[in-house]
Amino acid sequence: MAMKIFQTINDRGKPLYVLEKIKSYLFYVSNKYCGAALSSEINECFSRIFEAYDEIKTMGEKLRIELINGAEFTEDSILRYHFVLFSPENYDATPERIFEYIKNKIESLKRNVKELVSFISSYVQDLKSVFESLRNVLKEYGKFGMYYEIIAVLGLSETLYPLVIALEKRNMLGKLAPVEVASGKTFFELVRDIDVRVYKIKGINPRAEISRFAHVLNTQELSNEEVARWLIEYRNKWMPDSELAIKLQENLYGNKAVPYLLIKYSEYLRKRSYTFEELMELKNIRITVEHILPKEPNFDVKVYDFDNEEDYLKHKDKLGNLTLLSRSISSQVENKTLLAKISYYNRENRLLEITRRLASEIERKGSFTKRDVIERTKAIAEFVRSFLS
């Protein structure tokens, strides 16, 4: 009766999520089968879980992390991340299926109080550590601009969140992977490379294998070298260097990786990385991807050395014909002719070196032709291949 009342009324002023139902159920089990031996632990763990979740949502709003700031990201979202790490049974379990798993597990253990207590204790402690680890990742944004860059600017794919949490739980996320294996990158950068190459540039979402590895990472002892080698092998399996080279020469306008790739290229041109404060400024000006030669040709394309309109359309969406603009300037230059855009490019935010330098080069040469698109595509692609290797 108490559980039914709880599932009807709750004191947090929010919809009742499965996570809260699990909490009430574990209290019930503790009292009925374990002499209330676990009640204090359950209460303490869930108190810290809800506290961590509230901090996560607050930081998601403050840092404008689209996934976490969205209404669909709830306590049950993190419950699902945890289940990937806790059990190999199902990498895509719904919250309701997770609840059923817990009830079935407890039903099988209820005649052995010692094992039942052990299971519930390990479950709530591990659940707490997952919520707190995700909170800790977000808290590092000010200390490590790279964390903010990957989570908020790149927009890390949700499939990779359990892996990131597992690495953070082991205090590995920000550490350098073995140099001989990973060229001195941190483990978080190795995850980023997987996201950019596989989940964004290639545009696929393999889940089973990466989820199984996240579970192994959470439950077994692996050396830093073993983890680094697995991540690199996974990256190369789904997007080998040869395929990456081909993809970077294709039409990429609209690909989710493009804004991030152009931001990194802008860093390369300015010869230093963006600070956390600068990355926040870039988020605040709402960067858009801009076609240098207009998306819709309203001129004779042969003036820019294209064979015909079909030839133009084959090149217009390549990396070499794309740059970055702030939202305010983008709205003013939409589909203007090339020379009409230059004055706007020159007024662009000081952080967008990629666009300001482009304006200077076009002014110096007096044009931007098919050859420029091809050569610039090659230059950006070579840079991208270098930093993603």
mmCIF file with all atom_site columns, C-alpha atoms in Angstrom, residues 147-238:
data_model
loop_
_atom_site.group_PDB
_atom_site.id
_atom_site.type_symbol
_atom_site.label_atom_id
_atom_site.label_alt_id
_atom_site.label_comp_id
_atom_site.label_asym_id
_atom_site.label_entity_id
_atom_site.label_seq_id
_atom_site.pdbx_PDB_ins_code
_atom_site.Cartn_x
_atom_site.Cartn_y
_atom_site.Cartn_z
_atom_site.occupancy
_atom_site.B_iso_or_equiv
_atom_site.pdbx_formal_charge
_atom_site.auth_seq_id
_atom_site.auth_comp_id
_atom_site.auth_asym_id
_atom_site.auth_atom_id
_atom_site.pdbx_PDB_model_num
ATOM 1  C CA . TYR A 1 147 ? 35.977 18.411 -21.588 1.00 0.00 ? 147 TYR A CA 1
ATOM 2  C CA . TYR A 1 148 ? 33.665 21.235 -22.574 1.00 0.00 ? 148 TYR A CA 1
ATOM 3  C CA . GLU A 1 149 ? 34.869 21.062 -26.180 1.00 0.00 ? 149 GLU A CA 1
ATOM 4  C CA . ILE A 1 150 ? 33.944 17.388 -26.494 1.00 0.00 ? 150 ILE A CA 1
ATOM 5  C CA . ILE A 1 151 ? 30.731 17.347 -24.459 1.00 0.00 ? 151 ILE A CA 1
ATOM 6  C CA . ALA A 1 152 ? 29.208 20.671 -25.542 1.00 0.00 ? 152 ALA A CA 1
ATOM 7  C CA . VAL A 1 153 ? 30.919 21.976 -28.689 1.00 0.00 ? 153 VAL A CA 1
ATOM 8  C CA . LEU A 1 154 ? 31.293 18.659 -30.498 1.00 0.00 ? 154 LEU A CA 1
ATOM 9  C CA . GLY A 1 155 ? 28.140 17.283 -28.881 1.00 0.00 ? 155 GLY A CA 1
ATOM 10 C CA . LEU A 1 156 ? 29.334 13.817 -27.863 1.00 0.00 ? 156 LEU A CA 1
ATOM 11 C CA . SER A 1 157 ? 27.062 11.064 -29.148 1.00 0.00 ? 157 SER A CA 1
ATOM 12 C CA . GLU A 1 158 ? 24.840 9.648  -26.405 1.00 0.00 ? 158 GLU A CA 1
ATOM 13 C CA . THR A 1 159 ? 25.945 6.094  -27.205 1.00 0.00 ? 159 THR A CA 1
ATOM 14 C CA . LEU A 1 160 ? 29.401 6.963  -25.861 1.00 0.00 ? 160 LEU A CA 1
ATOM 15 C CA . TYR A 1 161 ? 28.253 8.355  -22.499 1.00 0.00 ? 161 TYR A CA 1
ATOM 16 C CA . PRO A 1 162 ? 28.486 4.999  -20.655 1.00 0.00 ? 162 PRO A CA 1
ATOM 17 C CA . LEU A 1 163 ? 32.048 4.588  -21.927 1.00 0.00 ? 163 LEU A CA 1
ATOM 18 C CA . VAL A 1 164 ? 32.981 8.089  -20.766 1.00 0.00 ? 164 VAL A CA 1
ATOM 19 C CA . ILE A 1 165 ? 31.444 7.415  -17.350 1.00 0.00 ? 165 ILE A CA 1
ATOM 20 C CA . ALA A 1 166 ? 33.321 4.105  -17.033 1.00 0.00 ? 166 ALA A CA 1
ATOM 21 C CA . LEU A 1 167 ? 36.616 5.843  -17.833 1.00 0.00 ? 167 LEU A CA 1
ATOM 22 C CA . GLU A 1 168 ? 35.873 8.595  -15.312 1.00 0.00 ? 168 GLU A CA 1
ATOM 23 C CA . LYS A 1 169 ? 35.022 6.034  -12.621 1.00 0.00 ? 169 LYS A CA 1
ATOM 24 C CA . ARG A 1 170 ? 38.512 4.595  -13.099 1.00 0.00 ? 170 ARG A CA 1
ATOM 25 C CA . ASN A 1 171 ? 40.110 8.071  -13.063 1.00 0.00 ? 171 ASN A CA 1
ATOM 26 C CA . MET A 1 172 ? 41.352 7.513  -16.621 1.00 0.00 ? 172 MET A CA 1
ATOM 27 C CA . LEU A 1 173 ? 39.349 9.966  -18.700 1.00 0.00 ? 173 LEU A CA 1
ATOM 28 C CA . GLY A 1 174 ? 41.741 12.907 -18.587 1.00 0.00 ? 174 GLY A CA 1
ATOM 29 C CA . LYS A 1 175 ? 44.916 10.840 -18.342 1.00 0.00 ? 175 LYS A CA 1
ATOM 30 C CA . LEU A 1 176 ? 47.340 10.349 -21.193 1.00 0.00 ? 176 LEU A CA 1
ATOM 31 C CA . ALA A 1 177 ? 47.038 6.998  -22.899 1.00 0.00 ? 177 ALA A CA 1
ATOM 32 C CA . PRO A 1 178 ? 50.344 5.139  -23.365 1.00 0.00 ? 178 PRO A CA 1
ATOM 33 C CA . VAL A 1 179 ? 52.409 7.209  -25.810 1.00 0.00 ? 179 VAL A CA 1
ATOM 34 C CA . GLU A 1 180 ? 53.542 4.262  -27.913 1.00 0.00 ? 180 GLU A CA 1
ATOM 35 C CA . VAL A 1 181 ? 49.907 3.304  -28.499 1.00 0.00 ? 181 VAL A CA 1
ATOM 36 C CA . ALA A 1 182 ? 48.025 6.595  -28.763 1.00 0.00 ? 182 ALA A CA 1
ATOM 37 C CA . SER A 1 183 ? 50.587 9.287  -29.693 1.00 0.00 ? 183 SER A CA 1
ATOM 38 C CA . GLY A 1 184 ? 50.182 11.014 -26.350 1.00 0.00 ? 184 GLY A CA 1
ATOM 39 C CA . LYS A 1 185 ? 46.426 11.581 -26.502 1.00 0.00 ? 185 LYS A CA 1
ATOM 40 C CA . THR A 1 186 ? 44.226 11.391 -23.434 1.00 0.00 ? 186 THR A CA 1
ATOM 41 C CA . PHE A 1 187 ? 41.606 8.674  -23.180 1.00 0.00 ? 187 PHE A CA 1
ATOM 42 C CA . PHE A 1 188 ? 38.908 11.314 -23.650 1.00 0.00 ? 188 PHE A CA 1
ATOM 43 C CA . GLU A 1 189 ? 40.544 12.365 -26.923 1.00 0.00 ? 189 GLU A CA 1
ATOM 44 C CA . LEU A 1 190 ? 40.515 8.745  -28.083 1.00 0.00 ? 190 LEU A CA 1
ATOM 45 C CA . VAL A 1 191 ? 36.771 8.652  -27.383 1.00 0.00 ? 191 VAL A CA 1
ATOM 46 C CA . ARG A 1 192 ? 36.400 11.946 -29.257 1.00 0.00 ? 192 ARG A CA 1
ATOM 47 C CA . ASP A 1 193 ? 38.203 10.484 -32.278 1.00 0.00 ? 193 ASP A CA 1
ATOM 48 C CA . ILE A 1 194 ? 35.781 7.560  -32.301 1.00 0.00 ? 194 ILE A CA 1
ATOM 49 C CA . ASP A 1 195 ? 32.821 9.929  -32.113 1.00 0.00 ? 195 ASP A CA 1
ATOM 50 C CA . VAL A 1 196 ? 34.035 12.211 -34.903 1.00 0.00 ? 196 VAL A CA 1
ATOM 51 C CA . ARG A 1 197 ? 35.169 9.481  -37.267 1.00 0.00 ? 197 ARG A CA 1
ATOM 52 C CA . VAL A 1 198 ? 32.487 6.831  -36.730 1.00 0.00 ? 198 VAL A CA 1
ATOM 53 C CA . TYR A 1 199 ? 29.376 8.382  -35.225 1.00 0.00 ? 199 TYR A CA 1
ATOM 54 C CA . LYS A 1 200 ? 29.530 11.703 -37.059 1.00 0.00 ? 200 LYS A CA 1
ATOM 55 C CA . ILE A 1 201 ? 31.595 11.683 -40.268 1.00 0.00 ? 201 ILE A CA 1
ATOM 56 C CA . LYS A 1 202 ? 30.583 8.142  -41.214 1.00 0.00 ? 202 LYS A CA 1
ATOM 57 C CA . GLY A 1 203 ? 27.157 8.740  -39.691 1.00 0.00 ? 203 GLY A CA 1
ATOM 58 C CA . ILE A 1 204 ? 26.504 5.318  -38.152 1.00 0.00 ? 204 ILE A CA 1
ATOM 59 C CA . ASN A 1 205 ? 25.635 4.354  -34.586 1.00 0.00 ? 205 ASN A CA 1
ATOM 60 C CA . PRO A 1 206 ? 27.133 0.962  -33.643 1.00 0.00 ? 206 PRO A CA 1
ATOM 61 C CA . ARG A 1 207 ? 26.077 0.252  -30.085 1.00 0.00 ? 207 ARG A CA 1
ATOM 62 C CA . ALA A 1 208 ? 26.439 -3.383 -29.056 1.00 0.00 ? 208 ALA A CA 1
ATOM 63 C CA . GLU A 1 209 ? 30.220 -3.702 -29.165 1.00 0.00 ? 209 GLU A CA 1
ATOM 64 C CA . ILE A 1 210 ? 30.995 -0.355 -27.517 1.00 0.00 ? 210 ILE A CA 1
ATOM 65 C CA . SER A 1 211 ? 28.403 -1.060 -24.808 1.00 0.00 ? 211 SER A CA 1
ATOM 66 C CA . ARG A 1 212 ? 29.876 -4.469 -24.057 1.00 0.00 ? 212 ARG A CA 1
ATOM 67 C CA . PHE A 1 213 ? 33.320 -2.927 -23.718 1.00 0.00 ? 213 PHE A CA 1
ATOM 68 C CA . ALA A 1 214 ? 31.995 -0.226 -21.380 1.00 0.00 ? 214 ALA A CA 1
ATOM 69 C CA . HIS A 1 215 ? 30.552 -3.022 -19.203 1.00 0.00 ? 215 HIS A CA 1
ATOM 70 C CA . VAL A 1 216 ? 33.883 -4.872 -19.185 1.00 0.00 ? 216 VAL A CA 1
ATOM 71 C CA . LEU A 1 217 ? 35.685 -1.647 -18.323 1.00 0.00 ? 217 LEU A CA 1
ATOM 72 C CA . ASN A 1 218 ? 33.319 -1.131 -15.392 1.00 0.00 ? 218 ASN A CA 1
ATOM 73 C CA . THR A 1 219 ? 33.569 -4.660 -14.012 1.00 0.00 ? 219 THR A CA 1
ATOM 74 C CA . GLN A 1 220 ? 37.027 -6.022 -14.879 1.00 0.00 ? 220 GLN A CA 1
ATOM 75 C CA . GLU A 1 221 ? 40.639 -5.018 -14.460 1.00 0.00 ? 221 GLU A CA 1
ATOM 76 C CA . LEU A 1 222 ? 42.245 -3.763 -17.672 1.00 0.00 ? 222 LEU A CA 1
ATOM 77 C CA . SER A 1 223 ? 45.569 -2.023 -18.116 1.00 0.00 ? 223 SER A CA 1
ATOM 78 C CA . ASN A 1 224 ? 45.761 1.457  -19.626 1.00 0.00 ? 224 ASN A CA 1
ATOM 79 C CA . GLU A 1 225 ? 47.459 -0.033 -22.661 1.00 0.00 ? 225 GLU A CA 1
ATOM 80 C CA . GLU A 1 226 ? 44.700 -2.620 -23.148 1.00 0.00 ? 226 GLU A CA 1
ATOM 81 C CA . VAL A 1 227 ? 42.030 0.083  -22.989 1.00 0.00 ? 227 VAL A CA 1
ATOM 82 C CA . ALA A 1 228 ? 43.883 2.369  -25.403 1.00 0.00 ? 228 ALA A CA 1
ATOM 83 C CA . ARG A 1 229 ? 44.505 -0.436 -27.884 1.00 0.00 ? 229 ARG A CA 1
ATOM 84 C CA . TRP A 1 230 ? 40.852 -1.476 -27.798 1.00 0.00 ? 230 TRP A CA 1
ATOM 85 C CA . LEU A 1 231 ? 39.646 2.081  -28.465 1.00 0.00 ? 231 LEU A CA 1
ATOM 86 C CA . ILE A 1 232 ? 42.042 2.538  -31.379 1.00 0.00 ? 232 ILE A CA 1
ATOM 87 C CA . GLU A 1 233 ? 41.179 -0.855 -32.873 1.00 0.00 ? 233 GLU A CA 1
ATOM 88 C CA . TYR A 1 234 ? 37.477 -0.061 -32.582 1.00 0.00 ? 234 TYR A CA 1
ATOM 89 C CA . ARG A 1 235 ? 37.994 3.309  -34.291 1.00 0.00 ? 235 ARG A CA 1
ATOM 90 C CA . ASN A 1 236 ? 39.991 1.735  -37.119 1.00 0.00 ? 236 ASN A CA 1
ATOM 91 C CA . LYS A 1 237 ? 37.549 -1.140 -37.548 1.00 0.00 ? 237 LYS A CA 1
ATOM 92 C CA . TRP A 1 238 ? 34.564 1.147  -38.147 1.00 0.00 ? 238 TRP A CA 1
#
